[in-house]
Tab-separated table of C-alpha atoms in Angstrom:
chain	number	residue	atom	x	y	z
A	21	MET	CA	-10.302	-32.324	-2.808
A	22	PHE	CA	-8.557	-28.856	-2.799
A	23	SER	CA	-6.270	-29.680	-5.676
A	24	SER	CA	-9.318	-30.759	-7.962
A	25	ILE	CA	-11.201	-27.555	-6.948
A	26	ILE	CA	-7.971	-25.505	-7.915
A	27	THR	CA	-7.712	-27.240	-11.321
A	28	LYS	CA	-11.369	-26.814	-12.081
A	29	GLN	CA	-11.231	-22.984	-11.443
A	30	ARG	CA	-7.929	-22.178	-12.822
A	31	SER	CA	-9.335	-20.220	-15.863
A	32	LEU	CA	-11.578	-18.075	-13.545
A	33	ASN	CA	-8.629	-17.645	-11.015
A	34	ASP	CA	-6.314	-16.372	-13.863
A	35	ARG	CA	-8.788	-13.655	-14.786
A	36	SER	CA	-9.467	-12.484	-11.244
A	37	LEU	CA	-5.782	-12.939	-9.935
A	38	SER	CA	-4.417	-11.103	-12.797
A	39	LEU	CA	-5.984	-7.808	-11.230
A	40	MET	CA	-3.541	-8.121	-8.392
A	41	LEU	CA	-0.392	-7.975	-10.506
A	42	ASN	CA	-1.586	-5.309	-12.889
A	43	ARG	CA	0.548	-2.105	-12.776
A	44	ASP	CA	-2.272	0.165	-13.755
A	45	CYS	CA	-3.395	2.235	-10.776
A	46	GLU	CA	-7.217	1.764	-11.121
A	47	SER	CA	-6.753	-2.002	-11.501
A	48	SER	CA	-4.629	-2.226	-8.645
A	49	HIS	CA	-7.280	-0.481	-6.565
A	50	ARG	CA	-10.098	-2.775	-7.858
A	51	ALA	CA	-7.922	-5.777	-6.738
A	52	VAL	CA	-7.969	-4.248	-3.356
A	53	THR	CA	-11.673	-3.776	-3.155
A	54	LEU	CA	-11.939	-7.174	-4.508
A	55	THR	CA	-10.125	-8.598	-1.551
A	56	PHE	CA	-12.120	-6.234	0.949
A	57	LEU	CA	-15.264	-7.885	-0.134
A	58	SER	CA	-13.972	-11.171	0.283
A	59	PHE	CA	-12.954	-10.277	3.944
A	60	CYS	CA	-16.453	-8.849	4.566
A	61	LYS	CA	-18.004	-12.208	3.592
A	62	ILE	CA	-15.663	-14.137	6.119
A	63	PHE	CA	-16.346	-11.528	8.847
A	64	GLN	CA	-20.138	-11.977	8.186
A	65	SER	CA	-19.923	-15.687	8.443
A	66	ALA	CA	-17.898	-15.384	11.737
A	67	MET	CA	-20.607	-12.854	13.049
A	68	THR	CA	-23.298	-15.961	12.700
A	69	GLN	CA	-21.457	-17.991	15.216
A	70	PRO	CA	-22.354	-17.547	18.715
A	71	ASN	CA	-18.850	-16.971	20.159
A	72	GLY	CA	-17.660	-14.832	17.052
A	73	HIS	CA	-14.001	-14.650	16.814
A	74	ARG	CA	-13.442	-16.926	19.671
A	75	ASP	CA	-14.453	-19.893	17.540
A	76	LEU	CA	-12.013	-18.720	14.749
A	77	LEU	CA	-9.169	-17.965	16.849
A	78	LYS	CA	-7.784	-20.712	18.829
A	79	ASN	CA	-4.203	-21.120	20.109
A	80	GLY	CA	-3.166	-18.027	18.048
A	81	LYS	CA	-4.258	-19.786	14.838
A	82	CYS	CA	-7.149	-18.596	12.358
A	83	LEU	CA	-9.805	-21.369	11.663
A	84	VAL	CA	-11.879	-20.549	8.533
A	85	ASP	CA	-14.569	-22.959	7.229
A	86	GLU	CA	-13.511	-24.043	3.759
A	87	ASN	CA	-17.056	-24.223	2.448
A	88	ILE	CA	-17.509	-20.428	2.791
A	89	ARG	CA	-18.108	-18.571	-0.438
A	90	VAL	CA	-17.272	-15.171	-0.843
A	91	PRO	CA	-18.103	-12.547	-3.421
A	92	THR	CA	-15.525	-11.279	-6.041
A	93	LEU	CA	-15.789	-8.901	-8.970
A	94	ILE	CA	-14.969	-10.014	-12.346
A	95	ASN	CA	-15.409	-7.711	-15.396
A	96	ASP	CA	-17.556	-5.553	-13.136
A	97	ARG	CA	-19.911	-8.542	-12.249
A	98	TYR	CA	-20.247	-10.197	-8.870
A	99	THR	CA	-20.012	-13.805	-8.443
A	100	ALA	CA	-19.259	-16.311	-5.723
A	101	LEU	CA	-15.953	-17.639	-5.063
A	102	HIS	CA	-15.103	-20.956	-3.116
A	103	GLU	CA	-13.048	-20.175	0.181
A	104	ILE	CA	-10.151	-21.858	-1.570
A	105	GLU	CA	-10.022	-19.204	-4.309
A	106	TYR	CA	-10.224	-16.492	-1.706
A	107	ILE	CA	-7.014	-18.079	-0.156
A	108	GLU	CA	-5.258	-17.824	-3.482
A	109	MET	CA	-6.328	-14.320	-3.944
A	110	GLU	CA	-5.176	-13.344	-0.593
A	111	THR	CA	-2.069	-15.421	-1.208
A	112	THR	CA	-1.318	-13.463	-4.414
A	113	ILE	CA	-1.545	-10.090	-2.743
A	114	ARG	CA	0.669	-11.113	0.292
A	115	ASN	CA	3.292	-12.420	-2.289
A	116	ARG	CA	3.208	-9.181	-4.016
A	117	GLY	CA	3.952	-7.334	-0.849
A	118	LEU	CA	6.580	-9.728	0.032
A	119	LEU	CA	8.277	-9.162	-3.172
A	120	ILE	CA	8.389	-5.266	-2.497
A	121	CYS	CA	9.697	-5.947	0.986
A	122	GLN	CA	12.366	-8.199	-0.259
A	123	ASP	CA	13.235	-5.496	-3.027
A	124	TYR	CA	13.574	-2.785	-0.296
A	125	ILE	CA	15.703	-5.154	2.053
A	126	LYS	CA	18.062	-5.681	-0.683
A	127	LYS	CA	18.790	-1.906	-0.976
A	128	THR	CA	18.885	-1.639	2.820
A	129	PRO	CA	21.694	-4.065	3.887
A	130	HIS	CA	21.490	-3.441	7.669
A	131	PHE	CA	17.984	-4.958	7.828
A	132	THR	CA	17.159	-8.797	7.226
A	133	LEU	CA	13.615	-10.139	6.983
A	134	ASN	CA	12.162	-12.088	9.521
A	135	ASN	CA	8.598	-12.786	8.491
A	136	GLN	CA	5.527	-11.243	7.133
A	137	LEU	CA	2.579	-10.777	9.307
A	138	ASN	CA	-0.919	-10.960	8.665
A	139	ASN	CA	-3.517	-8.182	7.754
A	140	ILE	CA	-3.290	-6.904	11.383
A	141	GLY	CA	-4.836	-3.551	10.578
A	142	SER	CA	-7.940	-2.423	8.646
A	143	ARG	CA	-6.097	-0.617	6.004
A	144	LEU	CA	-6.454	-2.320	2.726
A	145	ASP	CA	-3.174	-1.459	1.214
A	146	LYS	CA	-0.776	-1.808	3.950
A	147	TYR	CA	1.757	-4.626	4.475
A	148	TRP	CA	3.236	-5.410	7.975
A	149	PHE	CA	6.576	-7.322	8.506
A	150	THR	CA	9.031	-8.014	11.233
A	151	VAL	CA	12.826	-7.432	10.399
A	152	LYS	CA	16.117	-7.500	12.325
A	153	ASP	CA	18.217	-4.581	12.638
A	154	THR	CA	21.696	-6.269	12.380
A	155	ALA	CA	23.474	-3.099	13.580
A	156	LYS	CA	21.551	-3.060	16.817
A	157	ASN	CA	20.727	-6.691	16.996
A	158	VAL	CA	17.064	-5.995	17.688
A	159	ASN	CA	13.756	-6.729	15.809
A	160	LYS	CA	11.615	-4.094	14.342
A	161	LEU	CA	8.229	-3.605	12.835
A	162	LEU	CA	8.433	-2.677	9.007
A	163	THR	CA	5.332	-1.386	7.093
A	164	PHE	CA	4.830	0.089	3.988
A	165	MET	CA	1.860	1.641	2.001
A	166	PRO	CA	1.613	3.003	-1.491
A	167	LEU	CA	1.723	6.851	-2.205
A	168	TYR	CA	-1.249	7.760	-4.283
A	169	GLN	CA	-1.233	10.395	-7.057
A	170	ASN	CA	-3.040	12.821	-4.799
A	171	CYS	CA	-0.624	12.622	-1.873
A	172	PRO	CA	0.492	16.029	-0.789
A	173	LEU	CA	4.099	14.885	-0.202
A	174	SER	CA	6.851	14.064	-2.760
A	175	ALA	CA	8.796	10.842	-2.308
A	176	ASP	CA	12.310	12.325	-2.347
A	177	SER	CA	15.276	12.855	-0.175
A	178	VAL	CA	14.293	16.035	1.020
A	179	THR	CA	10.928	15.196	2.151
A	180	LYS	CA	12.525	11.940	3.879
A	181	VAL	CA	14.995	14.134	6.036
A	182	LYS	CA	12.205	16.541	6.758
A	183	LEU	CA	9.750	13.819	8.062
A	184	ASN	CA	12.519	11.937	10.141
A	185	LYS	CA	13.399	15.195	11.777
A	186	LEU	CA	9.858	16.060	12.588
A	187	PHE	CA	9.065	12.791	14.045
A	188	GLU	CA	12.080	12.754	15.839
A	189	ALA	CA	11.045	16.217	17.283
A	190	LEU	CA	7.463	14.888	18.387
A	191	SER	CA	8.933	12.721	21.042
A	192	HIS	CA	6.322	12.544	23.780
A	193	PRO	CA	5.432	9.827	26.352
A	194	TYR	CA	2.190	9.154	24.797
A	195	ILE	CA	3.110	9.315	20.956
A	196	ASN	CA	4.596	6.351	19.287
A	197	PHE	CA	8.274	6.758	18.360
A	198	LEU	CA	9.123	6.221	14.570
A	199	VAL	CA	12.501	4.928	14.161
A	200	ASN	CA	12.731	5.793	10.682
A	201	VAL	CA	10.682	7.050	7.666
A	202	ASP	CA	11.742	6.002	4.164
A	203	PHE	CA	10.538	5.961	0.482
A	204	HIS	CA	10.927	3.090	-1.949
A	205	LYS	CA	10.011	2.666	-5.467
A	206	TYR	CA	8.971	-0.759	-7.029
A	207	MET	CA	7.329	-0.978	-10.547
A	208	ASN	CA	6.809	2.693	-10.899
A	209	GLN	CA	4.771	2.840	-7.774
A	210	SER	CA	6.315	4.832	-4.785
A	211	TYR	CA	5.857	3.393	-1.240
A	212	ILE	CA	6.264	5.061	2.235
A	213	VAL	CA	8.285	2.703	4.559
A	214	LEU	CA	7.942	3.048	8.386
A	215	ILE	CA	10.257	1.310	10.775
A	216	GLU	CA	9.076	1.193	14.414
A	217	HIS	CA	9.367	-0.547	17.803
A	218	ILE	CA	7.276	-3.773	17.972
A	219	LEU	CA	4.381	-2.956	20.247
A	220	PRO	CA	1.934	-5.803	19.743
A	221	ASN	CA	-0.983	-4.572	21.919
A	222	SER	CA	-3.535	-1.873	20.818
A	223	LEU	CA	-6.165	-0.332	22.704
A	224	LYS	CA	-8.594	-1.985	20.607
A	225	ASP	CA	-6.946	-5.284	21.586
A	226	ARG	CA	-7.300	-4.372	25.108
A	227	ILE	CA	-11.182	-3.310	24.615
A	228	TYR	CA	-11.823	-6.880	23.025
A	229	ALA	CA	-9.704	-8.730	25.324
A	230	ILE	CA	-7.604	-10.091	22.583
A	231	GLU	CA	-4.896	-12.596	23.745
A	232	CYS	CA	-1.255	-11.695	23.152
A	233	ASN	CA	-0.761	-14.584	21.023
A	234	CYS	CA	-3.354	-13.463	18.646
A	235	TRP	CA	-1.991	-9.986	17.921
A	236	ASN	CA	-0.816	-11.343	14.487
A	237	GLU	CA	-4.353	-12.670	13.303
A	238	ASN	CA	-6.355	-10.730	10.590
A	239	TRP	CA	-8.025	-7.879	11.896
A	240	ILE	CA	-11.453	-8.463	10.485
A	241	LEU	CA	-11.604	-11.804	12.557
A	242	LYS	CA	-10.059	-10.462	15.905
A	243	TYR	CA	-12.861	-7.934	16.750
A	244	SER	CA	-16.112	-9.508	15.462
A	245	ALA	CA	-17.669	-10.342	19.132
A	246	ARG	CA	-18.836	-7.344	21.448
A	247	SER	CA	-16.737	-7.076	24.483
A	248	GLN	CA	-17.456	-6.122	28.005
A	249	GLY	CA	-15.609	-3.031	27.718
A	250	LEU	CA	-13.138	-1.381	30.185
A	251	THR	CA	-13.482	-0.511	33.803
A	252	LEU	CA	-13.914	3.021	34.649
A	253	PRO	CA	-10.463	3.456	36.107
A	254	GLU	CA	-8.976	2.329	32.887
A	255	VAL	CA	-11.240	4.460	30.826
A	256	ARG	CA	-10.281	7.518	32.876
A	257	TYR	CA	-6.421	6.700	32.987
A	258	LEU	CA	-6.228	5.852	29.083
A	259	GLY	CA	-8.599	8.562	28.196
A	260	ARG	CA	-6.817	11.250	29.751
A	261	GLN	CA	-3.350	10.171	28.140
A	262	ILE	CA	-5.056	10.300	24.769
A	263	LEU	CA	-6.305	13.878	25.497
A	264	GLU	CA	-2.704	14.775	26.541
A	265	ALA	CA	-1.132	13.474	23.477
A	266	LEU	CA	-3.875	15.336	21.300
A	267	LEU	CA	-3.202	18.589	23.265
A	268	PHE	CA	0.482	18.371	22.909
A	269	LEU	CA	0.242	17.874	18.892
A	270	ARG	CA	-2.287	20.643	18.932
A	271	GLU	CA	-0.009	23.063	20.719
A	272	LYS	CA	2.993	22.181	18.609
A	273	GLY	CA	1.306	22.936	15.486
A	274	PHE	CA	0.779	19.542	14.156
A	275	PRO	CA	-2.216	19.293	11.752
A	276	THR	CA	-5.292	18.149	13.383
A	277	VAL	CA	-5.268	14.388	13.871
A	278	THR	CA	-7.887	12.758	11.422
A	279	ASN	CA	-7.591	9.209	11.898
A	280	LEU	CA	-7.651	8.599	15.575
A	281	HIS	CA	-9.467	5.414	16.639
A	282	SER	CA	-8.681	2.606	19.123
A	283	GLY	CA	-6.663	0.637	16.719
A	284	ASN	CA	-4.235	3.541	16.126
A	285	VAL	CA	-3.597	3.752	19.800
A	286	LEU	CA	-0.858	1.304	21.115
A	287	ILE	CA	-0.423	0.138	24.579
A	288	GLN	CA	3.072	-0.041	26.392
A	289	SER	CA	3.751	-0.875	30.025
A	290	GLY	CA	0.128	0.332	30.735
A	291	SER	CA	0.186	3.547	28.907
A	292	VAL	CA	-1.024	4.730	25.504
A	293	ARG	CA	1.040	5.595	22.334
A	294	LEU	CA	-0.818	7.457	19.640
A	295	ALA	CA	0.536	5.828	16.298
A	296	ASN	CA	0.154	6.291	12.658
A	297	LEU	CA	0.454	10.185	12.699
A	298	GLU	CA	2.052	10.011	9.370
A	299	ASN	CA	-1.394	9.208	7.776
A	300	THR	CA	-2.441	12.910	8.738
A	301	LEU	CA	0.371	14.402	6.588
A	302	LEU	CA	-0.398	11.740	3.858
A	303	LYS	CA	-3.861	12.772	3.694
A	304	LEU	CA	-4.939	9.178	4.366
A	305	THR	CA	-8.176	8.631	6.108
A	306	SER	CA	-9.394	5.956	8.316
A	307	ARG	CA	-11.890	3.308	8.090
A	308	ILE	CA	-14.461	5.366	10.256
A	309	HIS	CA	-13.724	8.838	8.500
A	310	PRO	CA	-17.101	8.607	6.479
A	311	ILE	CA	-18.812	8.209	9.757
A	312	VAL	CA	-17.095	10.832	11.821
A	313	THR	CA	-17.485	13.375	9.016
A	314	SER	CA	-21.177	12.360	8.205
A	315	GLU	CA	-22.477	15.508	9.922
A	316	LEU	CA	-21.440	19.197	9.435
A	317	THR	CA	-20.009	20.423	13.010
A	318	GLU	CA	-17.579	22.984	14.319
A	319	THR	CA	-16.222	20.585	16.747
A	320	PRO	CA	-12.595	19.597	15.634
A	321	ILE	CA	-12.523	16.170	14.146
A	322	ASP	CA	-9.923	14.943	16.712
A	323	ILE	CA	-12.585	15.405	19.427
A	324	ILE	CA	-15.448	13.725	17.452
A	325	CYS	CA	-13.015	10.686	17.048
A	326	PHE	CA	-11.930	10.584	20.717
A	327	GLY	CA	-15.789	10.600	21.503
A	328	HIS	CA	-15.838	7.393	19.352
A	329	VAL	CA	-12.981	5.957	21.176
A	330	LEU	CA	-14.462	6.765	24.539
A	331	PHE	CA	-17.754	5.174	23.735
A	332	GLU	CA	-15.898	2.175	22.328
A	333	MET	CA	-13.894	1.821	25.555
A	334	CYS	CA	-17.186	1.523	27.738
A	335	ALA	CA	-19.642	-0.187	25.241
A	336	GLY	CA	-17.336	-2.754	23.994
A	337	TYR	CA	-18.310	-2.111	20.241
A	338	GLU	CA	-17.846	0.678	17.614
A	339	LEU	CA	-20.264	3.463	16.951
A	340	ARG	CA	-21.515	2.987	13.593
A	341	THR	CA	-23.237	6.465	13.652
A	342	PHE	CA	-21.799	9.997	13.936
A	343	ARG	CA	-23.127	10.277	17.495
A	344	PRO	CA	-24.467	7.717	20.162
A	345	SER	CA	-28.336	7.251	20.178
A	346	ALA	CA	-30.300	7.525	23.435
A	347	VAL	CA	-30.508	3.867	23.563
A	348	GLN	CA	-26.511	3.422	23.152
A	349	LEU	CA	-25.944	5.856	25.905
A	350	SER	CA	-28.473	3.876	28.212
A	351	GLU	CA	-26.196	0.969	27.742
A	352	ILE	CA	-23.283	2.545	29.304
A	353	GLU	CA	-25.452	4.304	32.152
A	354	LYS	CA	-23.150	2.852	34.653
A	355	TYR	CA	-20.509	5.512	33.583
A	356	PRO	CA	-22.598	8.534	34.075
A	357	GLN	CA	-19.340	10.690	33.915
A	358	VAL	CA	-18.637	9.279	30.496
A	359	VAL	CA	-22.305	9.887	29.420
A	360	ASP	CA	-21.914	13.406	30.206
A	361	VAL	CA	-18.517	13.856	28.342
A	362	LEU	CA	-20.078	12.202	25.353
A	363	GLN	CA	-23.114	14.781	25.349
A	364	LEU	CA	-20.403	17.505	25.686
A	365	ILE	CA	-18.772	16.271	22.466
A	366	PHE	CA	-21.753	15.530	20.564
A	367	THR	CA	-24.161	18.185	21.473
A	368	GLU	CA	-23.216	21.409	19.879
A	369	SER	CA	-24.905	24.715	20.469
A	370	GLU	CA	-24.510	27.967	18.639
A	371	ASN	CA	-22.214	29.664	21.210
A	372	TYR	CA	-20.373	26.624	22.513
A	373	ILE	CA	-17.917	24.288	21.331
A	374	THR	CA	-16.044	21.794	23.376
A	375	SER	CA	-12.366	22.014	23.427
A	376	LEU	CA	-9.614	19.439	24.436
A	377	MET	CA	-8.669	21.628	27.565
A	378	GLU	CA	-12.128	21.465	28.766
A	379	LEU	CA	-12.347	17.783	28.310
A	380	MET	CA	-9.198	17.524	30.580
A	381	ARG	CA	-10.589	19.660	33.243
A	382	HIS	CA	-14.032	17.377	33.419
A	383	ASN	CA	-14.286	15.365	36.529
A	384	LEU	CA	-13.871	12.140	34.575
A	385	PHE	CA	-10.158	13.036	33.529
A	386	ARG	CA	-9.250	15.383	36.489
A	387	ASN	CA	-7.047	14.447	39.376
A	388	ILE	CA	-5.190	11.599	37.477
A	389	GLU	CA	-1.453	11.044	38.398
A	390	LEU	CA	0.552	10.724	35.204
A	391	LEU	CA	4.052	9.592	36.182
A	392	GLU	CA	5.341	10.128	32.623
A	393	LEU	CA	4.801	13.888	32.855
A	394	ILE	CA	6.198	14.153	36.296
A	395	GLY	CA	9.590	15.625	36.850
A	396	PRO	CA	11.869	18.134	35.310
A	397	LYS	CA	10.788	20.364	32.461
A	398	ASN	CA	10.654	18.190	29.434
A	399	VAL	CA	11.999	18.909	26.190
A	400	PHE	CA	8.715	18.806	24.461
A	401	ASN	CA	7.570	21.885	26.420
A	402	ASP	CA	10.651	24.033	25.471
A	403	LEU	CA	9.747	27.202	23.315
A	404	ASP	CA	12.570	26.555	20.803
A	405	PHE	CA	11.306	23.036	20.340
A	406	VAL	CA	7.865	24.159	19.759
A	407	THR	CA	9.194	26.760	17.132
A	408	SER	CA	11.417	23.913	15.428
A	409	VAL	CA	8.442	21.607	15.008
A	410	LYS	CA	6.200	24.386	13.636
A	411	SER	CA	8.985	25.235	11.191
A	412	LEU	CA	9.275	21.405	10.037
A	413	ILE	CA	5.568	21.220	9.574
A	414	ASP	CA	5.427	24.481	7.658
A	415	ASP	CA	8.458	23.285	5.442
A	416	ILE	CA	6.863	19.855	4.533
A	417	THR	CA	3.271	21.307	3.824
A	418	GLN	CA	4.618	24.326	1.623
A	419	GLN	CA	7.261	22.237	-0.236
A	420	ASN	CA	4.715	19.832	-1.586
A	421	THR	CA	2.079	21.033	-3.882
A	422	LYS	CA	-1.070	18.780	-3.808
A	423	LYS	CA	-1.563	17.141	-7.024
A	424	ASP	CA	-5.048	17.235	-8.521
A	425	GLN	CA	-5.865	13.443	-9.187
A	426	PRO	CA	-8.580	11.086	-8.280
A	427	ASN	CA	-8.696	9.956	-4.783
A	428	TRP	CA	-8.866	6.363	-5.135
A	429	HIS	CA	-7.680	5.890	-1.727
A	430	GLY	CA	-10.501	7.974	-0.160
A	431	LYS	CA	-13.129	6.018	-2.505
A	432	LEU	CA	-11.867	2.785	-1.145
A	433	ARG	CA	-12.230	3.917	2.364
A	434	ASP	CA	-15.716	5.122	1.820
A	435	LEU	CA	-16.567	1.771	0.182
A	436	TRP	CA	-15.281	0.065	3.244
A	437	SER	CA	-17.446	2.140	5.488
A	438	ILE	CA	-20.570	1.661	3.239
A	439	VAL	CA	-20.084	-1.986	2.937
A	440	TRP	CA	-19.407	-2.318	6.706
A	441	ARG	CA	-22.725	-0.640	7.626
A	442	SER	CA	-24.966	-2.233	5.115
A	443	ALA	CA	-23.449	-5.819	5.294
A	444	PHE	CA	-23.580	-5.921	9.135
A	445	PRO	CA	-26.819	-3.884	10.371
A	446	LYS	CA	-27.080	-5.856	13.565
A	447	LEU	CA	-23.365	-5.898	14.304
A	448	LEU	CA	-22.763	-5.774	17.856
A	449	LEU	CA	-25.764	-4.255	18.858
């Protein structure tokens, strides 16, 4: 049956799939958009099921109905594609990512490729792999993303050295450690390559009670059902750790974190690890960026993002508006201190702006013992260390002049948010 469908639709596939391998920047981004819309249809179908992702994820395997039809864009016109065509399209994109990774591995002899992971994050243009570091005989996570023409950093050896020094200096118990930052060029496109330790569990996984054997499943299927949220002790403990990490970065002169969300907070041995800080330097925005910036406010964006994470931890679903409504706050009334903190964050007065330090002093986050911060004076509090970090950040930002080019990445992220809110108006309410 599948072979006959493939044969019958081959000419249509050739036209749509050719977008995926086009070297032209605009065509490549259209291909990514096309795939995103396909994912949305799959996700919307999952939401019609009573058990959401639990019907689609069994024993760590993804089950998708072959009769689902998904939309695609051909010559600027939308048409329906059979699920088998979606599978072909997804396979083509993954194959391209695999070719890029293999090309990088060839030039990096101390790594061998283990396997390619699924789209475990929401970023449309990111690829995930596990590799083996043969020098140390350990497995690592390798990811790479394209550097767009509006990226403020130059993909050269000088920037590479400074980035590695910076992330080595940003060593903190609640910040994810980047083993190595590298650049790679493939078919005239530059990519940033990140090597890090494998931490399969994120705060989002914990909120939605995703089993460990499902961590490699597609992001768009994993979080389709509303969860019960976390307990108050968990919210207090993990929330305080996130605040400690944000305050550390703020004090060390790191640019304000613009892409904080529950998927970018990893969990290791019960403690948080803020991840993907490189996105702030690369000017890459998150899926929720159009939401958290939809209103003019003097409150820093990292605090607004923290408010969204805090709400999700308690409510078991994401906010799809800038601030929670009265109805949404009533849903978490069993957490009165959390409601109070959210009102502090999202209620702005003319002469008052909530700060990270004030949030840490709130009763919700006070008197919490953080063992990782107890002991002798840590290097990350040393004055010389602070000076060196600020110097590195200044060097990186001053060395690279932002190029005046169309922000295709920003347009794609905005499209994601628009379609997300319009396609799923009743999602997780």
